[in-house]
Amino acid sequence: MDTNEVHHSHCLEMTMEVHQVLPPPHKTTLHKLKTRLKETFFPDDPLRQFKGQPLKTKLILAAQYLFPILQWGPKYTFSLFKSDLVAGLTIASLAIPQGISYAKLANLPPIVGLYSSFVPPLVYAVLGSSRDLAVGPVSIASLVLGSMLRQEVSPTADPVLFLQLAFTSTFFAGLFQASLGILRLGFIIDFLSKAILIGFMAGAAIIVSLQQLKSLLGITHFTNQMGLIPVMTSVFNNIHEWSWQTILMGICFLVLLLLARHVSIKKPKLFWVSAGAPLLCVIISTLLVFAIKGQNHGISVIGKLQQGINPPSWNMLRFHGSHLGLVMKTGLITGILSLTEGIAVGRTFAALKNYKVDGNKEMMAIGFMNVVGSSTSCYVTTGAFSRSAVNNNAGAKTAVSNVVMSVTVMVTLLFLMPLFQYTPNVVLGAIIVTAVIGLIDLPAAYNIWKIDKFDFLVMLSAFMGVLFISVQGGLALAVGLSTFKILMQITRPKTVMLGKIPGTDIYRNLHQYKEAVRVPGFLILSIEAPINFANITYLNERTLRWVEEEEDNIKEQSSLRFLILEMSAVSAIDTSGISLFKELKTNLEKKGVELVLVNPLAEVIEKLKKVDEATDFMHADSLFLTVGEAVASLSSTMKGQSPTFLGGAHTVV
């Protein structure tokens, strides 16, 4: 007996089991809908903790869920308070100059910035779930709010209306944020990808810094536009207004602030250097201007500030009139931006300290914080990265550090406001420039370039859009590009050709694994995306092209007999997707090629079975669990060996 006969005899003795493709257990439509809604809106299953608990415990847990302060408050100790006291006083020293500076950035009275550092932190301390988040105004939201409202209303010509629109925008921002949390729609903010945020923040940081040239150079007449070209044109067209005293003071304090920031970056234990530097600069510059009567020498000062804590502002909210669309749009954009920053900062520090931050709770906390703030003379606030970093480094243990900061700001509002009368605007400009420089993340941009060129293009479009179009224009352009990328991935799903790795039963991408080889008579394709109405035309045309190319390439003595579609990555399919298989099967039969499906997942096989009951278009011997089993079984059929069926499973002899 020769070698071939021995091998053939051995094959006849060997039995290989081919596993059946089974549909999932039957579930009612209502059960499926319930499961889908739960996975969409409640992936964290917040109701899990209530299962099996008595009514009293459920009520306590519900109160703790809504008001996290009830969870950690009863366990609060004096040693924790000592840490929070130091952290609170430290961030207050940063919050006071930043509050005044960011309010000016938003074209609002400086006092509004301090108001926004008093009430919102108290609300967050009760509702927030982060221990490290330090609440207050932030540069990006301030810039966007000011620039969007200024397009229709002048803050100098009509300051009362501008203030009303700012408070109303804050109300809509809070309403939108809280709604996202209550309805558990937080995935909406995920459309602002990391690439978009890096590009947007870098562009905004440059725009913010350029806007400060008005204060740093002492220019009186400055453009109201935000773009790079109008700002630089305004700077050089008004050279005659430049004040050498202001420029000298600006350079000195800018160097001091940047030096303090550099020291704290190099030695994190010296965090207090950069945290206290802004307040120190404010004190020194104020004393200097007062001593030399700088306001008489071309150095502009803040002027007299209103004294006292937040007056109510609910009577200033405008829900009617021609500006309603503007405030809703401004609230939506500033709400998304501030929410994204707040949640990102909260999650960052939670990961560092190994505790969990509930994203939906944070949305509700930030949202209610802004709704309350809009009624108490505050504008949009969130968790600021620079302030939260200082809070974390200063040893904050709980949200009480926000309360300490708030009380410190209250004392300032009540008793210390006259001291800021001679504070020069140039110092506030220097503080803003130093704060926003940290938003330009070059290493992250380089990393995106190395990993994904399209993401880099999205980042660049956000950056350039902010610089040359507008703040919201750059954001819209980047979101549009990202959405286009997602649509391309949906409408043009990836399909790859698989080959067998010699000596194994493993099939992999021919382009990725060079050792993989094609199996004669088979075209094996892997579809790596859900199949739906948006991509069936592409998949049909692309698959038939694969078939035609394969038929052109194969040798004359062999022919293409089977098209195997590996469907492990096809997680979902709709009715249009089912029609794709029907159409493919019909087109392939005309070419003498049989369609075979491998490892269709639960939803796919369930829908295929339901259609099959009516039309009988997919037979049991066209469905396999693995590519290896499909090739082995169908190869024996090609050689004239018919498979037998034992106990519901294919058995190839």
XYZ file of C-alpha atoms in Angstrom:
653
model
C 0.000 0.000 0.000
C 1.481 3.377 -1.042
C 1.581 6.515 1.079
C -1.551 8.048 -0.506
C -3.607 4.910 0.157
C -2.453 4.814 3.807
C -3.373 8.479 4.206
C -6.773 7.922 2.541
C -7.441 4.954 4.820
C -6.506 7.022 7.859
C -8.926 9.813 6.734
C -11.764 7.301 6.417
C -11.154 6.098 9.977
C -10.983 9.655 11.353
C -14.242 11.294 12.354
C -14.433 15.049 12.691
C -17.352 16.682 14.433
C -18.651 19.916 12.905
C -20.533 21.974 15.457
C -23.975 23.334 14.764
C -24.726 27.056 14.661
C -27.503 27.543 17.218
C -29.880 30.495 17.584
C -30.118 32.166 21.015
C -32.920 31.195 23.454
C -36.264 32.744 22.546
C -37.022 36.126 24.129
C -40.117 38.275 23.788
C -39.927 41.615 21.992
C -40.670 43.387 25.285
C -37.776 41.588 27.004
C -35.414 42.473 24.146
C -36.499 46.121 24.286
C -36.013 46.198 28.051
C -32.510 44.711 27.730
C -31.535 47.129 24.952
C -32.763 50.172 26.905
C -30.941 48.999 30.028
C -27.669 48.543 28.139
C -28.064 51.939 26.448
C -29.072 54.085 29.411
C -28.025 52.049 32.481
C -24.717 50.318 31.644
C -23.578 50.855 35.247
C -26.871 49.440 36.651
C -27.396 52.050 39.411
C -30.368 50.108 40.804
C -28.217 47.076 41.611
C -27.558 48.295 45.168
C -31.318 48.393 45.942
C -31.965 44.697 45.232
C -33.082 42.696 48.252
C -32.877 45.676 50.632
C -35.637 46.659 53.127
C -37.614 49.853 52.423
C -35.770 51.945 55.024
C -32.380 50.986 53.560
C -33.659 51.724 50.049
C -34.723 55.229 51.107
C -31.331 55.869 52.714
C -29.490 54.573 49.621
C -31.705 56.727 47.352
C -30.943 59.837 49.421
C -27.210 59.023 49.328
C -27.375 58.488 45.566
C -29.031 61.881 44.994
C -26.929 63.706 47.606
C -23.438 62.109 47.824
C -22.621 64.347 50.822
C -24.897 62.052 52.901
C -22.580 59.161 52.048
C -19.278 60.623 53.214
C -20.587 63.370 55.538
C -21.380 61.161 58.593
C -17.823 59.722 58.445
C -16.168 63.148 58.227
C -13.427 63.774 60.799
C -11.375 66.697 62.083
C -8.183 65.293 60.518
C -9.919 65.330 57.116
C -11.018 68.909 57.756
C -7.439 70.015 58.442
C -6.398 68.716 55.005
C -9.453 70.264 53.312
C -8.862 73.596 55.077
C -5.322 73.899 53.688
C -6.478 72.840 50.204
C -9.483 75.204 50.296
C -7.403 78.230 51.296
C -4.822 77.347 48.620
C -7.372 77.151 45.778
C -9.082 80.319 47.065
C -5.807 82.198 46.548
C -5.953 81.026 42.922
C -9.731 81.372 42.518
C -9.923 85.069 43.430
C -7.570 86.424 40.728
C -8.792 83.815 38.210
C -12.435 84.683 38.885
C -11.822 88.365 38.183
C -9.689 87.555 35.102
C -12.081 85.057 33.518
C -15.064 87.366 34.011
C -13.209 90.011 31.998
C -12.479 87.342 29.385
C -16.242 86.752 29.127
C -16.803 90.535 28.826
C -18.597 90.513 32.186
C -18.055 92.723 35.253
C -15.128 91.327 37.325
C -17.376 90.932 40.373
C -19.434 88.282 38.491
C -16.324 86.088 38.372
C -16.114 86.187 42.180
C -19.839 85.549 42.526
C -19.293 82.456 40.341
C -16.646 81.202 42.784
C -19.000 81.499 45.777
C -22.418 79.845 45.164
C -21.590 77.034 42.623
C -18.912 75.374 44.843
C -21.471 75.109 47.684
C -23.991 73.388 45.384
C -21.321 71.039 44.047
C -20.190 70.070 47.570
C -23.702 68.674 48.192
C -24.356 67.031 44.807
C -20.904 66.194 43.367
C -19.204 62.812 43.586
C -15.581 63.924 43.023
C -13.274 64.605 45.981
C -10.794 66.636 43.954
C -12.859 68.763 41.581
C -12.465 72.487 42.347
C -15.374 74.426 40.910
C -15.422 77.866 39.309
C -15.247 79.756 36.001
C -12.923 78.355 33.317
C -11.144 80.049 30.433
C -12.696 78.097 27.517
C -16.330 78.517 28.601
C -15.662 82.183 29.431
C -14.162 82.798 25.997
C -16.988 81.027 24.128
C -19.724 82.731 26.170
C -18.224 86.175 25.657
C -17.488 85.743 21.954
C -20.910 84.252 21.056
C -22.956 86.859 22.916
C -20.790 89.701 21.620
C -21.771 88.807 18.047
C -25.225 90.318 18.654
C -24.927 92.508 21.770
C -22.135 94.890 22.742
C -20.988 94.495 26.374
C -19.962 98.156 26.472
C -22.924 99.724 24.630
C -25.593 97.620 26.387
C -24.004 96.051 29.505
C -27.321 95.262 31.260
C -28.709 93.294 28.305
C -25.357 91.512 27.876
C -25.432 90.487 31.559
C -29.030 89.263 31.222
C -28.089 87.143 28.209
C -25.060 85.726 30.076
C -27.230 84.628 33.023
C -29.884 83.185 30.681
C -27.222 81.289 28.714
C -25.958 79.895 32.020
C -29.492 78.749 32.873
C -29.830 76.904 29.551
C -26.340 75.405 29.934
C -27.300 74.061 33.379
C -30.684 72.820 32.144
C -29.012 70.953 29.266
C -26.320 69.465 31.534
C -28.795 68.342 34.201
C -31.088 66.857 31.523
C -28.223 64.764 30.149
C -27.617 63.372 33.638
C -31.277 62.741 34.488
C -32.014 61.103 31.108
C -28.635 59.333 31.217
C -27.589 60.662 27.808
C -23.975 61.298 28.716
C -22.746 59.470 25.616
C -23.643 62.627 23.634
C -20.599 64.457 24.997
C -18.416 61.581 23.767
C -18.743 63.103 20.285
C -16.068 65.535 21.456
C -13.162 63.159 20.955
C -9.742 63.593 22.513
C -8.357 64.826 19.182
C -11.072 67.515 18.922
C -10.504 68.705 22.478
C -6.710 68.895 22.118
C -6.967 70.945 18.905
C -9.816 73.094 20.165
C -8.162 73.893 23.492
C -4.827 74.712 21.869
C -6.527 77.060 19.401
C -8.640 78.627 22.135
C -5.534 79.062 24.332
C -3.813 81.033 21.560
C -6.922 83.146 20.910
C -7.311 83.822 24.638
C -3.639 84.781 24.897
C -3.857 87.095 21.866
C -6.938 88.779 23.341
C -4.814 89.652 26.383
C -2.539 91.783 24.187
C -5.053 94.560 24.775
C -4.200 94.506 28.502
C -0.522 93.591 28.116
C 0.172 96.428 25.640
C -2.213 98.982 27.154
C -4.293 99.364 23.970
C -7.548 101.301 24.433
C -9.269 100.675 21.078
C -9.231 96.951 20.358
C -11.175 94.709 17.951
C -14.255 92.830 19.129
C -13.485 89.933 16.767
C -11.813 86.728 17.954
C -9.906 85.539 14.857
C -6.106 85.578 14.606
C -5.952 88.019 11.681
C -8.360 90.682 13.076
C -6.613 90.589 16.478
C -3.095 90.955 15.046
C -4.305 93.670 12.645
C -5.792 95.555 15.588
C -2.553 95.196 17.581
C -0.343 96.679 14.852
C -2.831 99.311 13.711
C -2.830 100.758 17.226
C 0.914 100.902 17.894
C 0.503 104.546 18.892
C -1.613 103.399 21.878
C 1.042 101.029 23.254
C 2.118 102.007 26.796
C 5.727 101.223 27.736
C 4.835 101.302 31.459
C 2.113 98.672 30.900
C 4.395 96.550 28.684
C 7.209 96.624 31.256
C 4.865 95.651 34.093
C 3.258 92.926 31.933
C 6.621 91.359 31.018
C 7.797 91.367 34.645
C 4.673 89.685 36.023
C 4.388 87.284 33.076
C 7.982 86.101 33.669
C 7.271 85.739 37.401
C 4.111 83.685 36.789
C 5.744 81.467 34.141
C 8.733 80.896 36.424
C 6.407 79.891 39.276
C 4.554 77.513 36.924
C 7.845 75.980 35.747
C 8.999 75.397 39.343
C 5.746 73.618 40.237
C 5.906 71.423 37.129
C 9.508 70.395 37.830
C 8.897 69.857 41.558
C 5.226 68.921 42.241
C 5.778 69.259 46.015
C 6.179 72.998 45.436
C 2.651 73.238 43.997
C 1.948 76.169 46.314
C 4.422 78.304 44.347
C 2.251 78.388 41.196
C -0.974 78.324 43.258
C -0.063 81.407 45.267
C 1.770 83.302 42.500
C -1.367 84.878 40.898
C -2.614 86.319 44.197
C 0.902 87.485 45.085
C 1.160 89.248 41.707
C -2.234 90.898 42.261
C -1.149 92.154 45.711
C 2.272 93.425 44.541
C 0.924 95.097 41.390
C -1.971 96.706 43.283
C 0.361 98.152 45.915
C 2.768 99.324 43.193
C 0.067 101.071 41.160
C -1.374 102.663 44.312
C 2.074 103.907 45.381
C 3.078 105.410 42.027
C -0.499 106.402 41.044
C -0.109 104.242 37.944
C -3.580 105.088 36.650
C -2.208 108.550 35.916
C 0.679 107.082 33.900
C -1.227 105.046 31.308
C -1.772 101.897 33.421
C -5.471 100.920 33.343
C -6.952 99.518 36.561
C -10.085 97.522 37.413
C -11.682 100.394 39.280
C -14.197 100.302 42.087
C -15.908 96.935 42.555
C -19.304 96.309 44.104
C -19.182 94.977 47.671
C -21.392 92.253 49.153
C -22.417 88.696 48.309
C -24.403 87.539 45.280
C -27.600 89.470 44.588
C -30.481 87.388 43.121
C -30.690 87.451 39.324
C -33.726 85.290 38.470
C -35.540 88.494 37.463
C -32.798 89.078 34.849
C -33.387 85.803 32.988
C -34.874 86.461 29.519
C -36.953 83.634 28.009
C -38.489 85.748 25.260
C -37.486 88.235 22.616
C -35.195 88.157 19.607
C -32.165 86.861 21.533
C -33.750 83.593 22.767
C -32.136 81.535 19.985
C -28.739 83.053 20.742
C -28.843 82.269 24.471
C -30.062 78.692 23.830
C -27.253 78.091 21.324
C -24.678 79.693 23.639
C -25.957 77.649 26.578
C -25.772 74.427 24.560
C -22.175 74.960 23.382
C -20.817 76.297 26.687
C -22.733 73.554 28.505
C -21.144 70.794 26.433
C -17.647 72.289 26.703
C -17.787 72.888 30.457
C -19.365 69.474 31.061
C -16.679 67.732 29.010
C -13.911 69.522 30.909
C -15.502 68.929 34.316
C -16.084 65.197 33.801
C -12.655 64.670 32.204
C -10.945 66.404 35.144
C -13.032 64.509 37.707
C -12.283 61.138 36.107
C -8.575 61.941 35.791
C -8.111 62.578 39.505
C -10.460 59.738 40.483
C -8.224 57.349 38.513
C -5.118 58.756 40.248
C -6.647 58.183 43.702
C -8.397 54.920 42.796
C -12.020 55.870 43.420
C -15.025 56.042 41.102
C -16.800 59.123 39.753
C -20.355 58.632 38.474
C -20.588 60.487 35.147
C -24.378 60.926 35.299
C -24.229 62.261 38.877
C -21.547 64.719 37.783
C -23.732 65.938 34.926
C -26.640 66.500 37.306
C -24.379 68.204 39.881
C -22.772 70.553 37.326
C -26.171 71.189 35.713
C -27.998 72.093 38.941
C -24.971 74.124 39.973
C -25.351 76.296 36.855
C -29.157 76.538 37.129
C -28.804 77.809 40.718
C -25.865 79.989 39.635
C -27.931 81.679 36.906
C -30.344 82.842 39.640
C -27.553 84.142 41.886
C -25.559 86.357 39.488
C -23.150 83.599 38.328
C -22.164 82.596 34.817
C -21.118 79.155 33.485
C -18.914 77.198 35.914
C -17.430 73.721 36.002
C -14.469 71.806 37.415
C -11.340 73.666 36.325
C -8.228 71.596 35.564
C -5.661 74.041 36.984
C -7.668 74.644 40.140
C -8.405 70.915 40.613
C -4.724 70.052 40.152
C -3.820 72.531 42.896
C -6.640 71.130 45.058
C -5.322 67.605 44.604
C -1.688 68.566 45.249
C -2.709 70.542 48.330
C -4.074 67.339 49.850
C -7.854 67.769 49.510
C -9.739 64.772 50.925
C -13.384 65.701 50.230
C -15.579 68.347 48.595
C -15.296 70.400 51.825
C -12.276 72.088 50.204
C -14.810 73.714 47.834
C -16.779 74.937 50.853
C -13.624 76.455 52.392
C -12.821 78.169 49.090
C -16.399 79.458 48.868
C -16.306 80.884 52.406
C -12.959 82.575 51.665
C -14.434 84.159 48.528
C -17.463 85.253 50.589
C -15.190 87.008 53.088
C -13.429 88.690 50.162
C -16.762 89.825 48.689
C -17.946 91.212 52.018
C -14.830 92.955 53.284
C -11.913 93.027 50.835
C -13.361 94.316 47.553
C -12.060 97.924 47.963
C -8.519 96.518 47.956
C -8.854 95.481 44.282
C -9.704 98.991 43.066
C -6.113 99.680 41.943
C -5.401 96.203 40.534
C -3.991 96.752 37.001
C -5.660 94.967 34.088
C -2.228 94.006 32.771
C -1.731 91.592 35.693
C -5.105 89.950 35.025
C -4.021 89.483 31.396
C -0.751 87.894 32.518
C -2.652 85.530 34.855
C -4.936 84.413 32.010
C -2.024 83.832 29.600
C -0.176 81.735 32.193
C -3.295 79.688 32.947
C -4.166 78.881 29.327
C -0.622 78.006 28.208
C -1.130 74.653 29.949
C -3.959 73.880 27.495
C -1.468 73.542 24.603
C -0.484 69.879 24.736
C 2.225 69.312 22.096
C 3.224 65.771 23.252
C -0.412 64.629 22.962
C -0.658 66.188 19.476
C 2.523 64.375 18.373
C 1.170 61.125 19.806
C -2.039 61.513 17.773
C 0.058 62.116 14.640
C 1.937 58.855 15.217
C -1.186 56.780 15.920
C -3.909 58.077 13.588
C -3.392 60.576 10.761
C -7.129 61.200 10.313
C -7.499 62.042 14.016
C -4.577 64.439 13.582
C -6.439 66.065 10.674
C -9.527 66.440 12.917
C -7.351 67.968 15.646
C -5.730 70.337 13.141
C -9.113 71.390 11.747
C -10.318 72.265 15.268
C -7.122 74.209 15.900
C -7.142 76.110 12.584
C -10.905 76.624 12.716
C -10.676 78.341 16.091
C -7.772 80.517 14.929
C -9.117 81.597 11.546
C -12.911 81.167 11.637
C -14.328 81.433 15.157
C -14.363 79.495 18.412
C -17.684 77.773 17.706
C -16.850 77.475 13.988
C -13.670 75.515 14.738
C -15.573 73.252 17.105
C -18.343 72.643 14.557
C -15.809 71.887 11.796
C -13.983 69.312 13.951
C -17.213 67.637 15.110
C -18.368 67.538 11.483
C -15.133 65.819 10.393
C -15.359 63.298 13.246
C -18.978 62.532 12.366
C -17.926 62.101 8.723
C -15.288 59.595 9.867
C -17.900 57.626 11.826
C -20.279 57.667 8.838
C -17.478 56.423 6.583
C -16.801 53.561 8.983
C -20.510 52.687 8.982
C -21.099 53.019 5.233
C -17.741 51.551 4.188
C -17.121 48.679 6.613
C -13.806 46.898 6.410
C -13.707 43.534 4.604
C -10.535 41.441 4.470
C -9.518 38.216 2.747
C -8.510 35.335 5.015
C -5.981 32.579 4.394
C -4.888 29.481 6.299
C -1.737 29.546 8.422
C 0.129 26.332 7.407
C 0.150 23.502 9.934
C -2.810 24.966 11.847
C -6.563 25.301 11.601
C -6.309 29.094 11.989
C -7.422 31.586 9.318
C -6.131 35.151 9.350
C -5.888 38.296 7.196
C -3.665 37.572 4.181
C -2.187 41.093 4.211
C -1.387 40.998 7.917
C 0.007 37.452 8.083
C 2.322 36.862 5.131
C 2.631 33.134 5.859
C -1.132 32.626 5.443
C -2.122 30.927 2.167
C -5.310 30.806 0.117
C -7.354 27.611 0.006
C -8.088 26.476 -3.599
C -11.762 26.684 -4.514
C -12.559 28.988 -1.574
C -12.829 32.736 -1.188
C -12.885 33.512 2.547
C -13.851 37.052 3.548
C -14.280 38.607 6.975
C -16.797 41.430 7.468
C -15.742 43.600 10.399
C -18.797 45.778 11.124
C -22.564 45.583 11.704
C -24.589 45.181 8.487
C -27.393 47.672 7.898
C -29.209 49.716 5.268
C -26.324 52.218 5.094
C -23.707 49.737 3.905
C -25.469 46.868 2.076
C -24.914 48.382 -1.401
C -21.201 48.788 -0.707
C -20.885 45.280 0.791
C -22.727 43.700 -2.140
C -20.598 45.484 -4.762
C -17.343 44.965 -2.844
C -18.009 41.261 -2.268
C -18.878 40.621 -5.927
C -15.679 42.453 -6.888
C -13.695 40.139 -4.588
C -15.364 37.192 -6.367
C -14.590 38.519 -9.860
C -10.972 39.276 -8.941
C -10.589 35.796 -7.464
C -12.055 34.183 -10.583
C -9.589 36.149 -12.740
C -6.628 35.138 -10.571
C -7.244 31.406 -10.040
C -5.708 28.790 -12.319
C -7.690 27.288 -15.173
C -7.682 23.758 -13.674
C -9.474 24.938 -10.535
C -12.549 27.092 -10.054
C -14.130 29.100 -7.286
C -16.753 26.940 -5.546
C -17.467 28.593 -2.213
C -17.645 32.112 -0.800
C -17.249 31.952 2.978
C -18.236 35.041 4.978
C -16.700 35.061 8.465
C -19.135 37.077 10.624
C -17.682 37.073 14.133
C -17.429 40.890 14.028
C -20.972 41.444 12.687
C -22.670 42.334 15.960
C -25.991 43.483 14.477
C -28.049 43.286 11.294
C -31.300 44.858 10.084
C -33.868 43.757 7.506
C -31.886 45.446 4.730
C -28.868 43.411 5.825
C -30.859 40.183 5.483
C -31.769 41.172 1.919
C -28.017 41.504 1.217
C -27.524 37.761 1.773
C -30.513 36.942 -0.423
C -29.171 39.105 -3.248
C -25.630 37.778 -2.828
C -26.851 34.182 -2.869
C -28.792 34.770 -6.087
C -25.861 36.509 -7.824
C -23.378 33.863 -6.702
C -25.563 30.950 -7.843
C -25.452 32.389 -11.364
C -21.643 32.076 -11.171
C -21.807 28.542 -9.734
C -20.561 29.719 -6.332
C -22.201 28.735 -3.030
C -22.580 31.231 -0.146
C -21.501 29.988 3.299
C -21.775 31.903 6.592
C -19.439 31.306 9.527
C -20.186 32.125 13.179
C -23.133 34.499 12.803
C -23.736 36.009 16.256
C -26.961 35.778 18.291
C -28.962 38.639 16.727
C -27.812 37.727 13.211
C -28.581 34.017 13.362
C -31.927 34.688 15.051
C -33.046 36.955 12.200
C -31.630 34.591 9.578
C -33.597 31.688 11.077
C -36.836 33.703 11.077
C -36.393 34.637 7.418
C -35.312 31.091 6.588
C -38.543 29.654 8.007
C -40.459 31.590 5.342
C -38.099 31.448 2.358
C -35.672 28.572 3.085
C -32.775 30.515 1.564
C -30.044 29.379 4.025
C -29.581 25.626 4.519
C -28.038 24.024 7.599
C -25.001 22.913 5.574
C -24.312 26.577 4.690
C -23.822 27.612 8.339
C -20.673 26.747 10.316
C -19.159 27.702 13.643
C -15.549 28.163 12.450
C -13.813 28.699 9.116
C -11.732 25.545 9.740
C -14.822 23.366 10.111
C -16.430 24.968 7.049
C -13.375 24.375 4.833
C -12.901 20.785 6.072
C -16.546 19.873 5.564
C -16.930 21.565 2.186
C -13.571 20.199 0.939
C -14.810 16.650 1.542
C -17.951 17.533 -0.453
C -15.772 18.796 -3.303
C -13.912 15.443 -3.311
C -17.181 13.556 -3.680
C -17.519 12.573 -0.005
C -20.926 13.411 1.392
C -21.230 14.317 5.053
C -23.547 12.295 7.230
C -25.634 13.749 9.989
C -25.607 12.281 13.481
C -27.581 13.677 16.383
C -28.145 17.094 14.800
C -24.429 17.791 14.175
C -22.549 17.502 10.873
C -20.132 14.543 11.002
C -17.620 14.323 8.195
C -16.231 10.851 7.502
